[in-house]
């Protein structure tokens, strides 16, 4: 037990300094997750004070034994600082437990949503900026907690996160969680779609599954994209042009060998229309297309030509394919 406590103390110090490796982040997440599942054996206030006093006494005795008498007085202040640091680490679990279970202030959550065809920019309490794509929703606290910045996303957004190594920034989606200290990246996580995608423009990003038991962390650098397929339960990493990441902010639609079914979902979000497929065989037909600020009619015309001139019809907010 003592060895485990020492390891947790060392991890806590590295975490506070923003120096944890992905594997160490996993250990810390497992530790914190244990609060929710099985609880954590926390000492009482008297025990923590006793242990802190004992640590201070041991430190002073060590100095008295190993240093010259003239230097002992000079070392008192640093010793007390070390003892205070030990007390802080030792009581961290208790403080977290009390904040979570005894009189913690309720978190006030704010929500911002965009309608189909509408994009919006949101500035978070820490100054980070989120560009929210159409048909998307973010949920975030009115004030971030003292040790972490967490938000929830449904849909697509481009994040420009203020760098803060002491307060990791975590985005929760239905399929994955994304953690950074400060960087810019895009998350595509629309409900009802098979793929959830994370692409990095600057910095480094850690990604892991929301329900993965092993909680393996995938690290991404600029120009890399990680896609999680909810049907196959598999991850796939690929490379992108950095300039293409988040290009939807400039009204650019970029489909890379995408199925017509997924393209229709994207067009529904961007133009506020619904699609009906009379010819179901067209659903899995794949297309490569990149257009900017084009009308829906022109996009469908380009898709039809490259797809063998399949028939389509636009009637108000309804599109019929086949």
PDB file of N, CA, C and O in Angstrom, residues 58-94:
ATOM      1  N   UNK A  58      10.616  13.631  11.157  1.00  0.00           N
ATOM      2  CA  UNK A  58      11.623  12.770  10.523  1.00  0.00           C
ATOM      3  C   UNK A  58      12.608  13.597   9.706  1.00  0.00           C
ATOM      4  O   UNK A  58      13.813  13.341   9.708  1.00  0.00           O
ATOM      5  N   UNK A  59      12.090  14.599   8.983  1.00  0.00           N
ATOM      6  CA  UNK A  59      12.968  15.431   8.158  1.00  0.00           C
ATOM      7  C   UNK A  59      13.948  16.219   9.018  1.00  0.00           C
ATOM      8  O   UNK A  59      15.147  16.317   8.719  1.00  0.00           O
ATOM      9  N   UNK A  60      13.448  16.786  10.133  1.00  0.00           N
ATOM     10  CA  UNK A  60      14.317  17.576  11.016  1.00  0.00           C
ATOM     11  C   UNK A  60      15.382  16.686  11.652  1.00  0.00           C
ATOM     12  O   UNK A  60      16.556  17.043  11.745  1.00  0.00           O
ATOM     13  N   UNK A  61      14.986  15.491  12.109  1.00  0.00           N
ATOM     14  CA  UNK A  61      15.951  14.568  12.722  1.00  0.00           C
ATOM     15  C   UNK A  61      17.028  14.157  11.730  1.00  0.00           C
ATOM     16  O   UNK A  61      18.199  14.002  12.094  1.00  0.00           O
ATOM     17  N   UNK A  62      16.623  13.955  10.465  1.00  0.00           N
ATOM     18  CA  UNK A  62      17.606  13.579   9.446  1.00  0.00           C
ATOM     19  C   UNK A  62      18.643  14.679   9.275  1.00  0.00           C
ATOM     20  O   UNK A  62      19.841  14.422   9.196  1.00  0.00           O
ATOM     21  N   UNK A  63      18.177  15.934   9.210  1.00  0.00           N
ATOM     22  CA  UNK A  63      19.104  17.056   9.044  1.00  0.00           C
ATOM     23  C   UNK A  63      20.031  17.159  10.246  1.00  0.00           C
ATOM     24  O   UNK A  63      21.245  17.372  10.122  1.00  0.00           O
ATOM     25  N   UNK A  64      19.471  16.994  11.448  1.00  0.00           N
ATOM     26  CA  UNK A  64      20.288  17.094  12.667  1.00  0.00           C
ATOM     27  C   UNK A  64      21.383  16.036  12.694  1.00  0.00           C
ATOM     28  O   UNK A  64      22.478  16.260  13.208  1.00  0.00           O
ATOM     29  N   UNK A  65      21.082  14.899  12.128  1.00  0.00           N
ATOM     30  CA  UNK A  65      22.040  13.792  12.131  1.00  0.00           C
ATOM     31  C   UNK A  65      23.112  13.947  11.073  1.00  0.00           C
ATOM     32  O   UNK A  65      24.267  13.571  11.285  1.00  0.00           O
ATOM     33  N   UNK A  66      22.749  14.522   9.902  1.00  0.00           N
ATOM     34  CA  UNK A  66      23.676  14.515   8.772  1.00  0.00           C
ATOM     35  C   UNK A  66      24.334  15.870   8.484  1.00  0.00           C
ATOM     36  O   UNK A  66      25.279  15.929   7.708  1.00  0.00           O
ATOM     37  N   UNK A  67      23.837  16.945   9.029  1.00  0.00           N
ATOM     38  CA  UNK A  67      24.383  18.258   8.713  1.00  0.00           C
ATOM     39  C   UNK A  67      25.088  18.859   9.935  1.00  0.00           C
ATOM     40  O   UNK A  67      24.832  18.487  11.089  1.00  0.00           O
ATOM     41  N   UNK A  68      25.935  19.823   9.672  1.00  0.00           N
ATOM     42  CA  UNK A  68      26.622  20.515  10.763  1.00  0.00           C
ATOM     43  C   UNK A  68      25.612  21.387  11.508  1.00  0.00           C
ATOM     44  O   UNK A  68      24.702  21.953  10.908  1.00  0.00           O
ATOM     45  N   UNK A  69      25.801  21.544  12.841  1.00  0.00           N
ATOM     46  CA  UNK A  69      24.845  22.324  13.640  1.00  0.00           C
ATOM     47  C   UNK A  69      24.595  23.717  13.104  1.00  0.00           C
ATOM     48  O   UNK A  69      23.478  24.222  13.152  1.00  0.00           O
ATOM     49  N   UNK A  70      25.626  24.370  12.558  1.00  0.00           N
ATOM     50  CA  UNK A  70      25.475  25.751  12.093  1.00  0.00           C
ATOM     51  C   UNK A  70      24.501  25.856  10.920  1.00  0.00           C
ATOM     52  O   UNK A  70      23.951  26.918  10.653  1.00  0.00           O
ATOM     53  N   UNK A  71      24.290  24.745  10.202  1.00  0.00           N
ATOM     54  CA  UNK A  71      23.457  24.804   9.011  1.00  0.00           C
ATOM     55  C   UNK A  71      22.011  24.430   9.305  1.00  0.00           C
ATOM     56  O   UNK A  71      21.142  24.620   8.472  1.00  0.00           O
ATOM     57  N   UNK A  72      21.749  23.875  10.487  1.00  0.00           N
ATOM     58  CA  UNK A  72      20.405  23.390  10.783  1.00  0.00           C
ATOM     59  C   UNK A  72      19.382  24.522  10.748  1.00  0.00           C
ATOM     60  O   UNK A  72      18.312  24.391  10.169  1.00  0.00           O
ATOM     61  N   UNK A  73      19.722  25.672  11.360  1.00  0.00           N
ATOM     62  CA  UNK A  73      18.790  26.790  11.391  1.00  0.00           C
ATOM     63  C   UNK A  73      18.454  27.257   9.983  1.00  0.00           C
ATOM     64  O   UNK A  73      17.303  27.594   9.674  1.00  0.00           O
ATOM     65  N   UNK A  74      19.463  27.283   9.084  1.00  0.00           N
ATOM     66  CA  UNK A  74      19.249  27.744   7.714  1.00  0.00           C
ATOM     67  C   UNK A  74      18.328  26.800   6.945  1.00  0.00           C
ATOM     68  O   UNK A  74      17.668  27.195   5.992  1.00  0.00           O
ATOM     69  N   UNK A  75      18.274  25.528   7.359  1.00  0.00           N
ATOM     70  CA  UNK A  75      17.499  24.545   6.617  1.00  0.00           C
ATOM     71  C   UNK A  75      16.064  24.407   7.120  1.00  0.00           C
ATOM     72  O   UNK A  75      15.277  23.680   6.543  1.00  0.00           O
ATOM     73  N   UNK A  76      15.723  25.091   8.223  1.00  0.00           N
ATOM     74  CA  UNK A  76      14.379  24.946   8.782  1.00  0.00           C
ATOM     75  C   UNK A  76      13.278  25.299   7.789  1.00  0.00           C
ATOM     76  O   UNK A  76      12.309  24.547   7.617  1.00  0.00           O
ATOM     77  N   UNK A  77      13.414  26.463   7.152  1.00  0.00           N
ATOM     78  CA  UNK A  77      12.341  26.912   6.245  1.00  0.00           C
ATOM     79  C   UNK A  77      12.125  25.952   5.088  1.00  0.00           C
ATOM     80  O   UNK A  77      10.984  25.550   4.826  1.00  0.00           O
ATOM     81  N   UNK A  78      13.166  25.529   4.343  1.00  0.00           N
ATOM     82  CA  UNK A  78      12.922  24.565   3.271  1.00  0.00           C
ATOM     83  C   UNK A  78      12.318  23.255   3.768  1.00  0.00           C
ATOM     84  O   UNK A  78      11.511  22.635   3.091  1.00  0.00           O
ATOM     85  N   UNK A  79      12.722  22.821   4.995  1.00  0.00           N
ATOM     86  CA  UNK A  79      12.165  21.576   5.526  1.00  0.00           C
ATOM     87  C   UNK A  79      10.666  21.718   5.730  1.00  0.00           C
ATOM     88  O   UNK A  79       9.882  20.837   5.380  1.00  0.00           O
ATOM     89  N   UNK A  80      10.263  22.844   6.310  1.00  0.00           N
ATOM     90  CA  UNK A  80       8.839  23.067   6.552  1.00  0.00           C
ATOM     91  C   UNK A  80       8.069  23.149   5.237  1.00  0.00           C
ATOM     92  O   UNK A  80       6.924  22.712   5.139  1.00  0.00           O
ATOM     93  N   UNK A  81       8.711  23.715   4.225  1.00  0.00           N
ATOM     94  CA  UNK A  81       8.066  23.779   2.910  1.00  0.00           C
ATOM     95  C   UNK A  81       7.865  22.382   2.348  1.00  0.00           C
ATOM     96  O   UNK A  81       6.826  22.063   1.772  1.00  0.00           O
ATOM     97  N   UNK A  82       8.889  21.533   2.522  1.00  0.00           N
ATOM     98  CA  UNK A  82       8.773  20.151   2.041  1.00  0.00           C
ATOM     99  C   UNK A  82       7.663  19.429   2.790  1.00  0.00           C
ATOM    100  O   UNK A  82       6.842  18.721   2.210  1.00  0.00           O
ATOM    101  N   UNK A  83       7.609  19.631   4.103  1.00  0.00           N
ATOM    102  CA  UNK A  83       6.571  18.984   4.900  1.00  0.00           C
ATOM    103  C   UNK A  83       5.190  19.455   4.470  1.00  0.00           C
ATOM    104  O   UNK A  83       4.243  18.672   4.395  1.00  0.00           O
ATOM    105  N   UNK A  84       5.074  20.765   4.187  1.00  0.00           N
ATOM    106  CA  UNK A  84       3.793  21.299   3.736  1.00  0.00           C
ATOM    107  C   UNK A  84       3.393  20.686   2.400  1.00  0.00           C
ATOM    108  O   UNK A  84       2.220  20.383   2.169  1.00  0.00           O
ATOM    109  N   UNK A  85       4.390  20.490   1.525  1.00  0.00           N
ATOM    110  CA  UNK A  85       4.100  19.874   0.222  1.00  0.00           C
ATOM    111  C   UNK A  85       3.629  18.438   0.399  1.00  0.00           C
ATOM    112  O   UNK A  85       2.692  17.988  -0.265  1.00  0.00           O
ATOM    113  N   UNK A  86       4.278  17.707   1.336  1.00  0.00           N
ATOM    114  CA  UNK A  86       3.846  16.343   1.614  1.00  0.00           C
ATOM    115  C   UNK A  86       2.428  16.311   2.149  1.00  0.00           C
ATOM    116  O   UNK A  86       1.620  15.454   1.801  1.00  0.00           O
ATOM    117  N   UNK A  87       2.105  17.276   3.017  1.00  0.00           N
ATOM    118  CA  UNK A  87       0.749  17.352   3.556  1.00  0.00           C
ATOM    119  C   UNK A  87      -0.257  17.614   2.448  1.00  0.00           C
ATOM    120  O   UNK A  87      -1.332  17.010   2.405  1.00  0.00           O
ATOM    121  N   UNK A  88       0.102  18.504   1.524  1.00  0.00           N
ATOM    122  CA  UNK A  88      -0.799  18.840   0.423  1.00  0.00           C
ATOM    123  C   UNK A  88      -1.073  17.621  -0.440  1.00  0.00           C
ATOM    124  O   UNK A  88      -2.224  17.327  -0.775  1.00  0.00           O
ATOM    125  N   UNK A  89      -0.018  16.875  -0.789  1.00  0.00           N
ATOM    126  CA  UNK A  89      -0.201  15.683  -1.623  1.00  0.00           C
ATOM    127  C   UNK A  89      -0.982  14.619  -0.876  1.00  0.00           C
ATOM    128  O   UNK A  89      -1.886  13.982  -1.411  1.00  0.00           O
ATOM    129  N   UNK A  90      -0.640  14.410   0.410  1.00  0.00           N
ATOM    130  CA  UNK A  90      -1.298  13.369   1.190  1.00  0.00           C
ATOM    131  C   UNK A  90      -2.782  13.629   1.356  1.00  0.00           C
ATOM    132  O   UNK A  90      -3.591  12.715   1.412  1.00  0.00           O
ATOM    133  N   UNK A  91      -3.161  14.916   1.444  1.00  0.00           N
ATOM    134  CA  UNK A  91      -4.570  15.242   1.677  1.00  0.00           C
ATOM    135  C   UNK A  91      -5.339  15.526   0.402  1.00  0.00           C
ATOM    136  O   UNK A  91      -6.526  15.833   0.459  1.00  0.00           O
ATOM    137  N   UNK A  92      -4.685  15.392  -0.762  1.00  0.00           N
ATOM    138  CA  UNK A  92      -5.355  15.713  -2.025  1.00  0.00           C
ATOM    139  C   UNK A  92      -6.599  14.873  -2.225  1.00  0.00           C
ATOM    140  O   UNK A  92      -7.659  15.377  -2.600  1.00  0.00           O
ATOM    141  N   UNK A  93      -6.472  13.563  -1.961  1.00  0.00           N
ATOM    142  CA  UNK A  93      -7.634  12.691  -2.132  1.00  0.00           C
ATOM    143  C   UNK A  93      -8.783  13.095  -1.244  1.00  0.00           C
ATOM    144  O   UNK A  93      -9.935  13.104  -1.654  1.00  0.00           O
ATOM    145  N   UNK A  94      -8.493  13.473   0.003  1.00  0.00           N
ATOM    146  CA  UNK A  94      -9.541  13.872   0.928  1.00  0.00           C
ATOM    147  C   UNK A  94     -10.225  15.142   0.469  1.00  0.00           C
ATOM    148  O   UNK A  94     -11.455  15.266   0.530  1.00  0.00           O
TER     149      UNK A  94
END
